[in-house]
Every structure is written in structure tokens, then in C-alpha cells.
Coordinates of C-alpha atoms and ligand atoms in Angstrom, one line a residue:
X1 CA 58.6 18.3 -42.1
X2 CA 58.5 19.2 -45.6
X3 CA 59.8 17.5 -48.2
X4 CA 63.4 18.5 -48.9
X5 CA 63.8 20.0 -52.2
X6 CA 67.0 21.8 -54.3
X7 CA 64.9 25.1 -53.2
X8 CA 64.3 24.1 -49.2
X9 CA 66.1 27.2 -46.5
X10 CA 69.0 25.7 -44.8
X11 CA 70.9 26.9 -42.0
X12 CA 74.3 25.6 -41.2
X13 CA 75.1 26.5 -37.3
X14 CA 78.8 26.4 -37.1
X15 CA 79.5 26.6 -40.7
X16 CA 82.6 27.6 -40.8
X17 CA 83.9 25.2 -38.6
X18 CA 85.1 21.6 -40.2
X19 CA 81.7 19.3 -40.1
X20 CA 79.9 22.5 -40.8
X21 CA 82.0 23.8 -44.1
X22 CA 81.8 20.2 -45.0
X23 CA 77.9 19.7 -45.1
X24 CA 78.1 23.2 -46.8
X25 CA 80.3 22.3 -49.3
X26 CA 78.6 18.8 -50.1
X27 CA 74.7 20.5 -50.1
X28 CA 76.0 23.2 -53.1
X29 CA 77.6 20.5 -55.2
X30 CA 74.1 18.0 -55.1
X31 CA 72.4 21.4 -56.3
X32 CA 70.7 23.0 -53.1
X33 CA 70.5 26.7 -53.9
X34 CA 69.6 28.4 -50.2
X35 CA 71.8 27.9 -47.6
X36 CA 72.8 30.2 -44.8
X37 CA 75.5 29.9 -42.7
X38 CA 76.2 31.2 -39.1
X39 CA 79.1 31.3 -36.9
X40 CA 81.0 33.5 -34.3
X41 CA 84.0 33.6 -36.5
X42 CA 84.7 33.9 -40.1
X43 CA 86.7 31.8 -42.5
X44 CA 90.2 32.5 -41.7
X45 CA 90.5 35.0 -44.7
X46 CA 87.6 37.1 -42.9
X47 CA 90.1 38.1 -40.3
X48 CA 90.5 41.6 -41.4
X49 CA 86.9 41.7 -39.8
X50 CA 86.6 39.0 -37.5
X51 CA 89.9 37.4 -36.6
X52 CA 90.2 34.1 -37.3
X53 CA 88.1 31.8 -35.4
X54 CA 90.4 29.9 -33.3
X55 CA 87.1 28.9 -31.4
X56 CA 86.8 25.9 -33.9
X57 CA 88.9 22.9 -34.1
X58 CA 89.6 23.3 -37.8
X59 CA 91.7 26.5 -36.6
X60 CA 95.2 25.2 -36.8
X61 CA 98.2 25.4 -38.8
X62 CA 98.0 21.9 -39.0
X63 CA 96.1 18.7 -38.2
X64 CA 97.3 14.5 -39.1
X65 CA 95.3 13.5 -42.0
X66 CA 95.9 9.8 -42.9
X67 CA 93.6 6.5 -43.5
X68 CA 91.7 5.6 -40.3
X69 CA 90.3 2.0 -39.7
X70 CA 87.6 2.9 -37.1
X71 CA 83.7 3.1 -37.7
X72 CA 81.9 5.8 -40.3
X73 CA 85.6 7.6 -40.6
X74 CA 87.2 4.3 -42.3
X75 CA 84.2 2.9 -44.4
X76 CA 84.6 6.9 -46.1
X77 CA 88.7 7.1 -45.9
X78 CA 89.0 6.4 -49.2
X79 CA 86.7 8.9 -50.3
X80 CA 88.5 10.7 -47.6
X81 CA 91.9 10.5 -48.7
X82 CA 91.0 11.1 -52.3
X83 CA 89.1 13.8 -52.2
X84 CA 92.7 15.4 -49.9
X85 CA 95.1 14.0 -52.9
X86 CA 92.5 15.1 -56.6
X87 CA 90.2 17.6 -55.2
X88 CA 90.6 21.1 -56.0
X89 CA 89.1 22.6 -53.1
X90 CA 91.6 20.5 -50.9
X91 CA 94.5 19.0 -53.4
X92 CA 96.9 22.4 -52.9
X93 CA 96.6 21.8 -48.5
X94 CA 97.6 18.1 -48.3
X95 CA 101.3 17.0 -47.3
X96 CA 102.1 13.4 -47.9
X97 CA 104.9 13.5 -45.6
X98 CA 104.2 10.0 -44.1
X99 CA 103.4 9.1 -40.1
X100 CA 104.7 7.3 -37.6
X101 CA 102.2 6.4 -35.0
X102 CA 104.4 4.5 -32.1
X103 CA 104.2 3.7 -28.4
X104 CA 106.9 2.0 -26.0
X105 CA 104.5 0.3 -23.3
X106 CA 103.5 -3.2 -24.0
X107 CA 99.8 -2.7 -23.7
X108 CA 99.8 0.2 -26.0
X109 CA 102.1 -1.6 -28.5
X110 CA 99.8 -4.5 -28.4
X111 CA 97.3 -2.2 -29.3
X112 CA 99.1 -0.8 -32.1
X113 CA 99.8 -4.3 -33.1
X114 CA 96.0 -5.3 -33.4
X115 CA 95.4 -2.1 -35.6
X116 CA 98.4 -2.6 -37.7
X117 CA 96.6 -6.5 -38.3
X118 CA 93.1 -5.0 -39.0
X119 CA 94.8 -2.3 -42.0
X120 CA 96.8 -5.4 -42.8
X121 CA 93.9 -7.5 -43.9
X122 CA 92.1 -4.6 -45.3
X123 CA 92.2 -4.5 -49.2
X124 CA 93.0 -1.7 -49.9
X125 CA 94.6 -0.7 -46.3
X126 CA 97.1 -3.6 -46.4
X127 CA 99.8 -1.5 -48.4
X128 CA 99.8 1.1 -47.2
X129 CA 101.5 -0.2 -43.4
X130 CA 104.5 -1.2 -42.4
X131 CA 105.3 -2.3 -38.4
X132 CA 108.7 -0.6 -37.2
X133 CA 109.8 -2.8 -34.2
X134 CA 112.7 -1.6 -33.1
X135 CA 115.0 1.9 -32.8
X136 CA 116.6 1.3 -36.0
X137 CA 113.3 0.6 -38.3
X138 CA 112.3 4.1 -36.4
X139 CA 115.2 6.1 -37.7
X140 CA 115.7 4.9 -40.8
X141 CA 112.1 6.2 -41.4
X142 CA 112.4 9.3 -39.3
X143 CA 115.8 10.2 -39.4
X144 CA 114.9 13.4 -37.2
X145 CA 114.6 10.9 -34.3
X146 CA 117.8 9.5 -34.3
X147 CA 118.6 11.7 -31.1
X148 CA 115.4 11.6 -29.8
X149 CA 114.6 9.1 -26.5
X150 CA 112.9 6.9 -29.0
X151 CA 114.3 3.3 -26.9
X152 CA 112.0 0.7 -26.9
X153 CA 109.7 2.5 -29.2
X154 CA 107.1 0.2 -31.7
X155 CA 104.6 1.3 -34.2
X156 CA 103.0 1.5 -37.3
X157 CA 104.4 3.2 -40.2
X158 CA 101.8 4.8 -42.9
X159 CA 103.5 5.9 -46.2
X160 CA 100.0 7.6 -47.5
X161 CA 99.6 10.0 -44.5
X162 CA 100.8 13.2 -43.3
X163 CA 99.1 16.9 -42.4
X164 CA 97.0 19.4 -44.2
X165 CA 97.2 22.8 -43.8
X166 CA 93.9 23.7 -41.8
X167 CA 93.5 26.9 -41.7
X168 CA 94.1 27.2 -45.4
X169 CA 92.2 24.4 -46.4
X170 CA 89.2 25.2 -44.7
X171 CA 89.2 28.7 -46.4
X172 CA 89.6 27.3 -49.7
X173 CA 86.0 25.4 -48.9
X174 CA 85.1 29.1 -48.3
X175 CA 85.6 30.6 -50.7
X176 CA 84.1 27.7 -52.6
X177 CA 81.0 28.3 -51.1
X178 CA 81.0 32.0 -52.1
X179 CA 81.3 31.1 -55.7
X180 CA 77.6 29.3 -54.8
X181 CA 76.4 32.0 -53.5
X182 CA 76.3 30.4 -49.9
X183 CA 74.7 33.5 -47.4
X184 CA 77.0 33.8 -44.8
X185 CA 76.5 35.8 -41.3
X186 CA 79.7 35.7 -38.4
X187 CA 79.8 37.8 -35.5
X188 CA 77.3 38.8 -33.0
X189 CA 74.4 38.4 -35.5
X190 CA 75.8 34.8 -36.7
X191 CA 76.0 33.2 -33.1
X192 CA 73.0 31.2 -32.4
X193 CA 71.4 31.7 -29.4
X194 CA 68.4 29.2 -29.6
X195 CA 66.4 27.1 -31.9
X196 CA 62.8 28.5 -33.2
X197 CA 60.5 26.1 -32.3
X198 CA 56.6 25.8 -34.0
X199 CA 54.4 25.3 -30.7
X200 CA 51.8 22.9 -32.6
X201 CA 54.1 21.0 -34.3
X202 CA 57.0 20.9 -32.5
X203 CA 59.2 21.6 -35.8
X204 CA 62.1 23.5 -35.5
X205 CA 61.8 26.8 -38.2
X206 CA 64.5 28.6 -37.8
X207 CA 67.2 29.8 -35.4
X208 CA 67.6 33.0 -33.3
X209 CA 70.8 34.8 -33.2
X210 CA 72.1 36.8 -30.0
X211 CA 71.3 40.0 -31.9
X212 CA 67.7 38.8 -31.5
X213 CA 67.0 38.1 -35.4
X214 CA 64.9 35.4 -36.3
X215 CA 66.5 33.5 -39.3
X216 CA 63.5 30.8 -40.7
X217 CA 64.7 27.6 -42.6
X218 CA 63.6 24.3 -43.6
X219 CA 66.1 22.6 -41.9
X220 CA 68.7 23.8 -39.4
X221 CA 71.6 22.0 -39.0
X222 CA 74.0 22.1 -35.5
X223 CA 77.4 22.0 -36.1
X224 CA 78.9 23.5 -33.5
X225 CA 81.4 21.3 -32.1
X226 CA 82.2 21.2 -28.9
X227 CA 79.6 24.1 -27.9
X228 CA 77.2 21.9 -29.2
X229 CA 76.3 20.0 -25.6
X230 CA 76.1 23.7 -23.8
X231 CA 73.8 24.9 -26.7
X232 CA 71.6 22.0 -26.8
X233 CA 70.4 19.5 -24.4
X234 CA 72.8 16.3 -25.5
X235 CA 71.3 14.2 -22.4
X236 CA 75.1 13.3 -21.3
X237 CA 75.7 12.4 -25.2
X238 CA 78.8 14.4 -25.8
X239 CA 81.5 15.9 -23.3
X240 CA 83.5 18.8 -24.5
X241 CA 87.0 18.4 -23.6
X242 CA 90.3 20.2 -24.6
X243 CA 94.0 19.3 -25.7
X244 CA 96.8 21.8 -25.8
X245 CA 98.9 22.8 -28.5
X246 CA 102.1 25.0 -28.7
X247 CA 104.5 26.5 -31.1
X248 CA 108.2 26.8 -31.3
X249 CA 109.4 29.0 -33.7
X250 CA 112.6 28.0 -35.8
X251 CA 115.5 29.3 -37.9
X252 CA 114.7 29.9 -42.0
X253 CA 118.3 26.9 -41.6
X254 CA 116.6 24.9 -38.4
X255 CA 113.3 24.8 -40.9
X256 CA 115.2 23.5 -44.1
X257 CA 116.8 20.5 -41.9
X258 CA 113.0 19.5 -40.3
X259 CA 111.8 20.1 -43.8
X260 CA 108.9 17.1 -44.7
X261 CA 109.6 15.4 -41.8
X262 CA 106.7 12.7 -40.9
X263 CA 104.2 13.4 -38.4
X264 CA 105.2 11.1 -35.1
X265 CA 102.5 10.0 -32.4
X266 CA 103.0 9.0 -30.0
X267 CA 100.1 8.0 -27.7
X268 CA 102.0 8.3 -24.2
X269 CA 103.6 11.9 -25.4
X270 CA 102.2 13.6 -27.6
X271 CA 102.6 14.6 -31.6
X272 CA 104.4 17.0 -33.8
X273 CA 104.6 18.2 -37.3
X274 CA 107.3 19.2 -40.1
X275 CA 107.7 23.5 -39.5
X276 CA 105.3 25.3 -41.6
X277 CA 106.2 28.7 -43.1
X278 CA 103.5 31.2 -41.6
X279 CA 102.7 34.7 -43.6
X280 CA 102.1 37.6 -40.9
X281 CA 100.3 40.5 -42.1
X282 CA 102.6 42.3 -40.5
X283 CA 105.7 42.5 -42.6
X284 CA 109.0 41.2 -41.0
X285 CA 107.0 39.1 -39.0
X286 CA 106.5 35.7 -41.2
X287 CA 107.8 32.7 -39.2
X288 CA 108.8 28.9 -39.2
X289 CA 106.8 27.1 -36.6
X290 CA 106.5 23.5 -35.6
X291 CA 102.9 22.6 -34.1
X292 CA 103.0 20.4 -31.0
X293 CA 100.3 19.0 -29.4
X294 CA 100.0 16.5 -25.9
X295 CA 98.3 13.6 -25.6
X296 CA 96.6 12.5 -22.7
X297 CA 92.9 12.5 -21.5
X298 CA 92.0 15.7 -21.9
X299 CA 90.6 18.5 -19.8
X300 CA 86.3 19.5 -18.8
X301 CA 85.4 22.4 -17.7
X302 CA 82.1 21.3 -16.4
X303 CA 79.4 24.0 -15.5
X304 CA 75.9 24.5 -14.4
X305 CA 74.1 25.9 -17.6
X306 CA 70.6 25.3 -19.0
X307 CA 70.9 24.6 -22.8
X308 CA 68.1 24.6 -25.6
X309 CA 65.5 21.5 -24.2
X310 CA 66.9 21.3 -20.6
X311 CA 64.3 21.9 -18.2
X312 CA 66.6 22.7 -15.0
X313 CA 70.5 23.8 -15.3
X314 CA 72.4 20.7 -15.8
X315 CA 76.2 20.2 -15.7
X316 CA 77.9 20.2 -19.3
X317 CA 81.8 21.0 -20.2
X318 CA 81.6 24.4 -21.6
X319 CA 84.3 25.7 -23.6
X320 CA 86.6 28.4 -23.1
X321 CA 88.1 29.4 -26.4
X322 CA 91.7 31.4 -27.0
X323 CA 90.0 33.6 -29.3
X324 CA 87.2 34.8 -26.5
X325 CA 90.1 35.1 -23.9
X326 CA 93.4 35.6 -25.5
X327 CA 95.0 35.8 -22.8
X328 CA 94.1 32.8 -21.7
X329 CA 97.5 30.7 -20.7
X330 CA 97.5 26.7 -20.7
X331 CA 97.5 24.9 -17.1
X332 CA 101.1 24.2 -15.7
X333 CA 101.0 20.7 -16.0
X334 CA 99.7 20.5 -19.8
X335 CA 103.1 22.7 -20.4
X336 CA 105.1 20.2 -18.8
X337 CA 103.9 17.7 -20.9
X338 CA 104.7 19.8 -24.0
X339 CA 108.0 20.4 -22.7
X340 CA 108.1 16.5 -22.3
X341 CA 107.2 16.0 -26.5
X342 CA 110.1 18.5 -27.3
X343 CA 112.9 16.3 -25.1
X344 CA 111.0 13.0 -26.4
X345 CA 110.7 14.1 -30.1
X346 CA 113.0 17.4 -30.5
X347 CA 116.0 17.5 -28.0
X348 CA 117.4 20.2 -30.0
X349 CA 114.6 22.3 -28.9
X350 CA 114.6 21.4 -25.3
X351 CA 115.6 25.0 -24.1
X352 CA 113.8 27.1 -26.0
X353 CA 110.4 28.8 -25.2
X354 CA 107.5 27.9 -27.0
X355 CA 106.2 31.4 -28.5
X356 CA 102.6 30.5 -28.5
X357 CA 100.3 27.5 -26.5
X358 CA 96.3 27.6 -26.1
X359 CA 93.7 25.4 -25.8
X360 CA 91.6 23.7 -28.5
X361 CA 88.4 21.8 -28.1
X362 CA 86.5 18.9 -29.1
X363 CA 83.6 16.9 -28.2
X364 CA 83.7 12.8 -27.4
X365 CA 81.1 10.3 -27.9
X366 CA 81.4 7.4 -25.6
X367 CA 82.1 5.3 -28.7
X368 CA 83.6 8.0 -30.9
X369 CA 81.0 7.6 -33.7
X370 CA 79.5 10.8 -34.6
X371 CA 76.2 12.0 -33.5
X372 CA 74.6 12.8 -36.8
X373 CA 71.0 12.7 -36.3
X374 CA 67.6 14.5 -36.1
X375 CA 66.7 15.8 -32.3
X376 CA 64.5 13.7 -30.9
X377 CA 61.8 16.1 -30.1
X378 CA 62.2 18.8 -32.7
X379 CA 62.2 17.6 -36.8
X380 CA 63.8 19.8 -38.6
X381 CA 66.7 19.8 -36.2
X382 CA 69.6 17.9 -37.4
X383 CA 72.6 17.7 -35.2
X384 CA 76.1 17.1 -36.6
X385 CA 78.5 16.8 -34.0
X386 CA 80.5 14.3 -32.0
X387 CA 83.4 14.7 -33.5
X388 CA 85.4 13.0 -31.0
X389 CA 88.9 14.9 -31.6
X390 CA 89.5 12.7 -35.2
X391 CA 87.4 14.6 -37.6
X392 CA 89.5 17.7 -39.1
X393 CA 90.7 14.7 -41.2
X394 CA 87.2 14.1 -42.7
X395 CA 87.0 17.9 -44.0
X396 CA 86.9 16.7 -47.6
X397 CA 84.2 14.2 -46.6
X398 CA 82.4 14.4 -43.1
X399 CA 79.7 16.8 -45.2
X400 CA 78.6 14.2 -47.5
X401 CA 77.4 12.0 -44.4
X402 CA 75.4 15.0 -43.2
X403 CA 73.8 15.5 -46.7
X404 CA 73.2 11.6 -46.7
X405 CA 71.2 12.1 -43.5
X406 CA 69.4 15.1 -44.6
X407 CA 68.1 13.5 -48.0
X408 CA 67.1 10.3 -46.2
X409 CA 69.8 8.1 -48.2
X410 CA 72.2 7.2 -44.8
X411 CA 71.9 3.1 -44.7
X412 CA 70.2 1.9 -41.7
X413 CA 73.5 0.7 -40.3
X414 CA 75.0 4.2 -40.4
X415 CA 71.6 5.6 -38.9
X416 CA 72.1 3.4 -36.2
X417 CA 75.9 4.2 -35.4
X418 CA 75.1 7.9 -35.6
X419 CA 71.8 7.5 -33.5
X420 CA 70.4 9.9 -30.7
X421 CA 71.5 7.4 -27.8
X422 CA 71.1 8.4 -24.6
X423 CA 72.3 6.1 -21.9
X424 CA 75.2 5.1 -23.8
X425 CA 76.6 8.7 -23.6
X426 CA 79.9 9.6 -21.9
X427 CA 79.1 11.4 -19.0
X428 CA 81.9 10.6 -17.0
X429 CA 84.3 11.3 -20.2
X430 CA 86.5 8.6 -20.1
X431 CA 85.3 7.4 -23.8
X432 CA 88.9 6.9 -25.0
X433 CA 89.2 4.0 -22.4
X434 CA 91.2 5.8 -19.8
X435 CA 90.7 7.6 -16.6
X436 CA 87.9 10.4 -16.5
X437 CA 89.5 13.7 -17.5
X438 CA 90.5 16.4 -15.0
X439 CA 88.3 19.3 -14.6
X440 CA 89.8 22.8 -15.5
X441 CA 89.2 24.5 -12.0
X442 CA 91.1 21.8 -10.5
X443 CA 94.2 23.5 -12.3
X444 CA 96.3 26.0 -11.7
X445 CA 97.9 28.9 -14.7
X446 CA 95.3 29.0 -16.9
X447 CA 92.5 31.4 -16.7
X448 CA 93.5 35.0 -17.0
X449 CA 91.0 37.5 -16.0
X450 CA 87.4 38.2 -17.1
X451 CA 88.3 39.1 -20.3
X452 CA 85.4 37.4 -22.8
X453 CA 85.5 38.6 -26.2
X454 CA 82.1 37.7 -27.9
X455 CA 81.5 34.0 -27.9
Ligands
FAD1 P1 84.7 22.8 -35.0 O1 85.6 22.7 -36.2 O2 85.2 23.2 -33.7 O3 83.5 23.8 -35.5 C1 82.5 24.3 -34.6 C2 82.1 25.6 -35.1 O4 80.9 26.1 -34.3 C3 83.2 26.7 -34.9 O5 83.4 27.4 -36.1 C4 82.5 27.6 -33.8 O6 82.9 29.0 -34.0 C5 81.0 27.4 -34.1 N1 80.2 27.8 -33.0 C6 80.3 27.5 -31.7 N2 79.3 28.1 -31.0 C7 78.5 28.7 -31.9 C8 77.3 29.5 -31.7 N3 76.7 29.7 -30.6 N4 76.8 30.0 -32.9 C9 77.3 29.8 -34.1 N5 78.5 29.1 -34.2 C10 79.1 28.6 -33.2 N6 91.5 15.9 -36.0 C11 92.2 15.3 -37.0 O7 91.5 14.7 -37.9 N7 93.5 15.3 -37.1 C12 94.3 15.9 -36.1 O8 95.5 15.9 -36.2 C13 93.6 16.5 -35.1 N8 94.4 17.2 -34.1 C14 93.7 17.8 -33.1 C15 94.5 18.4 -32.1 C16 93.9 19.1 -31.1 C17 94.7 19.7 -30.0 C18 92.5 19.1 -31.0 C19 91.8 19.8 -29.9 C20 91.7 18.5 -32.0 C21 92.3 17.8 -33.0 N9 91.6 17.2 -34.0 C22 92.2 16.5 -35.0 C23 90.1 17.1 -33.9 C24 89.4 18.0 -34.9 O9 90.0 19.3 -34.8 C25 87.9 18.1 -34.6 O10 87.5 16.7 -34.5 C26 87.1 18.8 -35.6 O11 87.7 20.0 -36.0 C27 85.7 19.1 -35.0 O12 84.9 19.6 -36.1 P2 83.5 20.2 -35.7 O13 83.0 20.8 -37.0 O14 82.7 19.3 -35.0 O15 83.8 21.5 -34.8

């Protein structure tokens, strides 16, 4: 390929998700001067037009953003977790509420236990922890819990953690990127159908769109999250999976006695957040909501589909998004789980109906490093996904990687880590060490009617 220059065309697929605002973000401030970005959905502020894209994992009210220990995402967390606390694109979105990351079954406290160790002899980690072994070290740091079924309950407690508000955070990088002049294009006409490909060279040029336009660049860069393995051929690299997540909506006095609670994990129930005050455009319609989500192994929905570089349909999970089918429900049993966090975590809540639940994607590696890389087959073509569910946290940062990769300046280790590795893929799924997930159309209350929106 051409050298990259300041001056080089570069298109961002997915670029208003987190990994791709991120790269976006990092290309303007080391002085690139052409870059396009294409997505379904909008920033969240487009939504007079577009709606906001809950396709994209960044769309949330709120997502755990605290130091992590594990591969590319803790050599950057202090990069990380600075750029959340000083920089001005992020500084006004973070909420050091502190978390609580627990468990009550001995193996998963024992595994607790080892991480708490590794932060403990961690320089600049070691501070920042604090092991709560018993009920009462749990409620005198969440107080909230104290009627919560919290016996027998270990864990780690981070003082320099808590949420950020994602939605809002990942418009601020937007309109950031407007100030640079970034060319953005949503819709139909931003939704990338298939890479352009130069027959002598093999070199990806460009990207077409499902409106049929040809968009040329130097470099095209895929992240589109956990589309990416139905757009692309990953060879098995990647499985899209999805989590559920619910709202229960609270009193103006309910909210001011949750107010700045911690985030609690738990990794056999779930997690929650402090309520958030959410602005409707329509007036009298501004609530308090707390975010829930359920932990467990997560859901395919595996497919025959033929993506970019597969010769003969292969099977891939393929997501289904809220946003293209909003009235999509969540499967019977995910709700019973969420049910489960609010006895475990919010007994006060136990009765009342949650006023909003959906699904939301991600994509796992089998060793939940990123794929950053260029394809195989096709220079030009940079992926950037494989964000295996923990990378909302690495808004601030995840872009500088991609940048790193693009100007040639990754160290070998991290080339390595992020590599195209086939055969060391996930395609049974069970990458976070547990059983292989459970496929969608196994499940019942979910799918409602034929009623795609444009994805
Ligand atoms: P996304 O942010 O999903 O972006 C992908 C983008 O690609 C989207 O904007 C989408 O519209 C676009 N796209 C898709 N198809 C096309 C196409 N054909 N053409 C153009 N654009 C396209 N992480 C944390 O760090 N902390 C948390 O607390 C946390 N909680 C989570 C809770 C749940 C329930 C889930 C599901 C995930 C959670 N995550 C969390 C994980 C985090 O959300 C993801 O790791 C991260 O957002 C993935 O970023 P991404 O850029 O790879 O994908």
C-alpha cells in the first residue's frame, strides 16, 4: 500500500461506535486531515435524524469504567483512566463512584483472590484495592446492600472506578470530531455493504455502501463490532454474542437515597448502577433510571450467511439489534435473571416492572485480546474489533492502539496479541471459560415479528 501520510483517505466503518469514535478521535489529534466515517446510526445527538444507534455497544446510559489488569486493556489503563479523569472530551462523563466486584462461590472468590494479588503487586495498581471478606466489609462500603442477600459474599473493592455516561460521552467524541472537520455519512448510504477490492493487487480501495456508492480511501478501517464476523470472513475468530440489560425507573426521593452508589458485580448475578437522571425530548417525560444488566454466558444467534472473503455460506452469530426491531422483547429466562439482580442487589425493587429491557451485543475472542490487525488477504484492510464485552471502558484510549497499528509503531508483542489467528478462534464461544452459550432460537419471548428497520 502506500505510504501513510497526514493527507492519506481514511474510512472508519463503524465510526460512531466506541473502537471506531476512538481511532477517529486519535487519527485527528496526530494530524490526519481526511477521514470519513460510516455507520447505520448517528452519534446519539443525530437522533433527530437517525435515532440513536442503540445497534452499538457504546449505546447505554451507562457502562463500568475502572482499571483492568488483563492484556492490551491494562498495559493502557492508565492512559485509560486518565484520559476519563483530565480529558476534556471525556472528563464531564466519568463518575468515580467506586466498585465492588464480588462473588460467593469458592472458585469464583478464589479467582477474585488471584486478581486482587496481581493489582496488589502492581505499582501503581496496588492502592487502588482493597479485599472485603465478609458481609460487614461489604456494607460498610455499599451501604445500599445492607438488605440485599449479600451472605457469604467476597470481593475486591476499587476506590478509582465507577461508570461513565456512554451515550453522552461518546457524543462529546462527536462532536469533537466535527470541530476537525471529520466527513461523516449514517444511514442507508453509511452502512457498508462490502469492501472494494483492486483485482491486481489485491488492495482494498475503498468500501461500498448499501446505497451502491463507492467511497475510495487509502485505508479502510472495520470497526464494526459485533457485525464485524457477519460482514467479513473472521475464519471462526470472533463470535457475536449478546447480554441483556433493563431499566427500572425510580422516584425524584428513591433516586436521592441510591444517589453515587458504587457499581456492584457480581459475576454469578449480574451488575447495576447508581440511577441516572435521563432528559426526554418530550417534556414531562425526564426520568430516574437504574441500568441493570445479567451476567452469564451470553446468547448466539448463529446463521448461515456468506460474508466479505467467504467462498460458501458459513455459520456466524448475527446480530439482531433493538434499534432494527424495537419491538424486539428479551427471552424469558434472561428476565428471570434480571428479576434475580433486583432481589440480590435491590429488594426494594423486587415488585416493580422494569420499564425498558433489550439486548446488546458484543463480539469475544477466544482469549479476549482484540483483533486489531491488517486482513490477511487484502492490505489496506485494517480490522478493529474483538472487543470481547470489556472495551466501552477503553473509549478514551482503544483509538490510539488502532492509530499505533495503522502508522506501523504497535511493538511486536502487541502485533502478536492482536494478530489474525485463526485456529485459536472461539468457535464454540465459550472464551470466557464456561459452557458454550445458548443459541437464540433455542429461546422462547424474544423475537417479535418481521419488523427490520434498516440495519
Ligand atoms: P460498537 O460500539 O458496538 O460499535 C460498532 C459500530 O458498528 C456501531 O456503531 C454499529 O452501528 C456499526 N455498524 C454495524 N454494522 C455496520 C455496517 N454494516 N456499516 C456501518 N456501520 C456498522 N464494556 C465496558 O467497558 N464496561 C461495561 O460496563 C460494559 N458493559 C456492557 C454491558 C452489556 C450488556 C454489553 C452487551 C456490553 C458491555 N460492555 C461493557 C462492552 C462494550 O459495550 C463493548 O466492548 C464495546 O462497546 C464494543 O465496541 P466496538 O466499537 O467494538 O463496537
Amino acid at each position: 500500500t502506500a505510504p501513510l501520510t497526514h493527507d492519506s483517505a481514511i474510512i472508519i466503518v463503524g465510526g460512531t461506535g466506541t473502537i471506531g469514535s476512538s481511532t477517529a478521535l486519535h487519527l485527528c489529534r496526530r494530524g490526519y486531515k481526511n477521514i470519513s466515517l460510516l455507520d447505520v446510526y448517528g452519534y446519539p445527538s443525530d437522533s433527530a435524524t437517525y435515532g440513536p444507534s442503540q445497534s452499538a455497544g457504546a449505546s447505554d446510559i451507562n457502562k463500568h469504567i475502572g482499571p483492568s489488569n488483563s492484556g492490551t486493556r491494562g498495559e493502557i489503563s492508565m492512559m485509560t483512566m486518565d484520559m476519563w479523569r483530565n480529558d476534556p472530551v471525556f472528563r464531564n462523563y466519568y463518575h468515580e463512584v467506586g466498585e465492588l466486584s464480588a462473588a460467593s462461590q469458592p472458585e469464583h472468590i478464589a479467582d477474585l483472590r488471584r486478581s486482587y494479588e496481581a493489582k496488589l503487586n502492581h505499582p501503581t495498581k496496588s492502592k487502588e484495592v482493597k479485599w472485603l471478606g465478609n458481609r460487614e466489609e461489604i456494607i460498610a462500603h455499599c451501604p445500599h446492600l445492607a438488605h440485599g442477600l449479600v451472605d457469604g459474599w467476597q470481593g475486591i473493592w476499587t476506590e478509582k472506578a465507577g461508570w461513565g455516561a456512554a451515550n453522552d460521552a461518546v457524543d462529546s467524541v462527536g462532536k469533537e470530531l466535527r470541530k476537525y472537520g471529520v466527513k461523516m455519512v449514517f444511514g442507508q448510504a453509511g452502512t457498508f455493504d462490502r469492501p472494494m477490492i483492486d483485482e491486481a493487487t489485491t488492495r482494498c480501495i475503498g468500501v461500498i455502501t448499501k446505497d451502491g456508492e463507492k467511497h475510495y480511501a487509502d485505508r479502510v478501517v472495520m470497526a464494526t463490532g459485533a457485525w464485524s464476523p457477519s460482514l467479513i470472513d473472521l475464519a471462526g475468530q470472533c463470535v457475536s454474542k449478546c447480554w441483556i440489560v433493563a431499566h427500572l425507573e425510580l422516584s425524584e426521593e428513591e433516586a436521592r437515597r441510591y444517589k453515587s452508589i458504587p457499581v456492584v458485580y457480581n459475576e454469578e448475578v449480574g451488575f447495576c448502577f447508581e440511577p441516572r437522571f435521563i432528559r426526554h425530548h418530550e417534556p414531562g417525560k425526564n426520568r430516574w433510571i437504574i441500568k441493570l444488566c445479567d451476567e452469564f454466558p451470553g446468547y448466539t444467534r448463529l446463521m448461515e450467511t456468506t460474508p466479505f472473503g467467504a467462498e460458501e455460506p458459513v455459520e456466524v452469530s448475527v446480530p439482531r439489534s433493538h434499534s432494527a426491531h424495537p419491538t424486539d422483547t428479551v427471552p424469558e429466562e434472561g428476565r428471570r435473571r434480571l428479576r434475580r439482580v433486583v432481589e440480590v442487589m435491590l429488594p426494594e425493587f423486587k415488585e416493580r416492572e422494569f420499564v425498558k429491557s433489550y439486548m446488546c451485543w458484543c463480539t469475544d475472542t477466544a482469549d479476549a485480546e482484540w483483533l486489531f490487525c491488517q486482513h490477511p488477504s487484502h492490505p489496506g484492510l485494517y480490522l478493529a474489533t474483538g472487543d470481547s464485552g470489556h472495551s466501552f471502558v477503553t473509549l478514551p484510549s482503544a483509538g490510539s492502539q488502532v492509530v499505533d497499528l495503522l502508522e506501523g509503531k504497535a511493538s511486536a508483542e502487541r502485533m502478536r496479541r492482536w494478530a489474525w489467528r485463526p485456529g485459536q478462534g472461539d468457535p464454540e464461544g465459550t472464551g470466557r471459560g464456561g459452557v458454550a452459550p445458548k443459541d437464540l432460537s433455542e429461546l422462547d419471548g424474544w423475537a417479535h415479528g418481521d419488523d427490520e428497520r434498516a440495519e
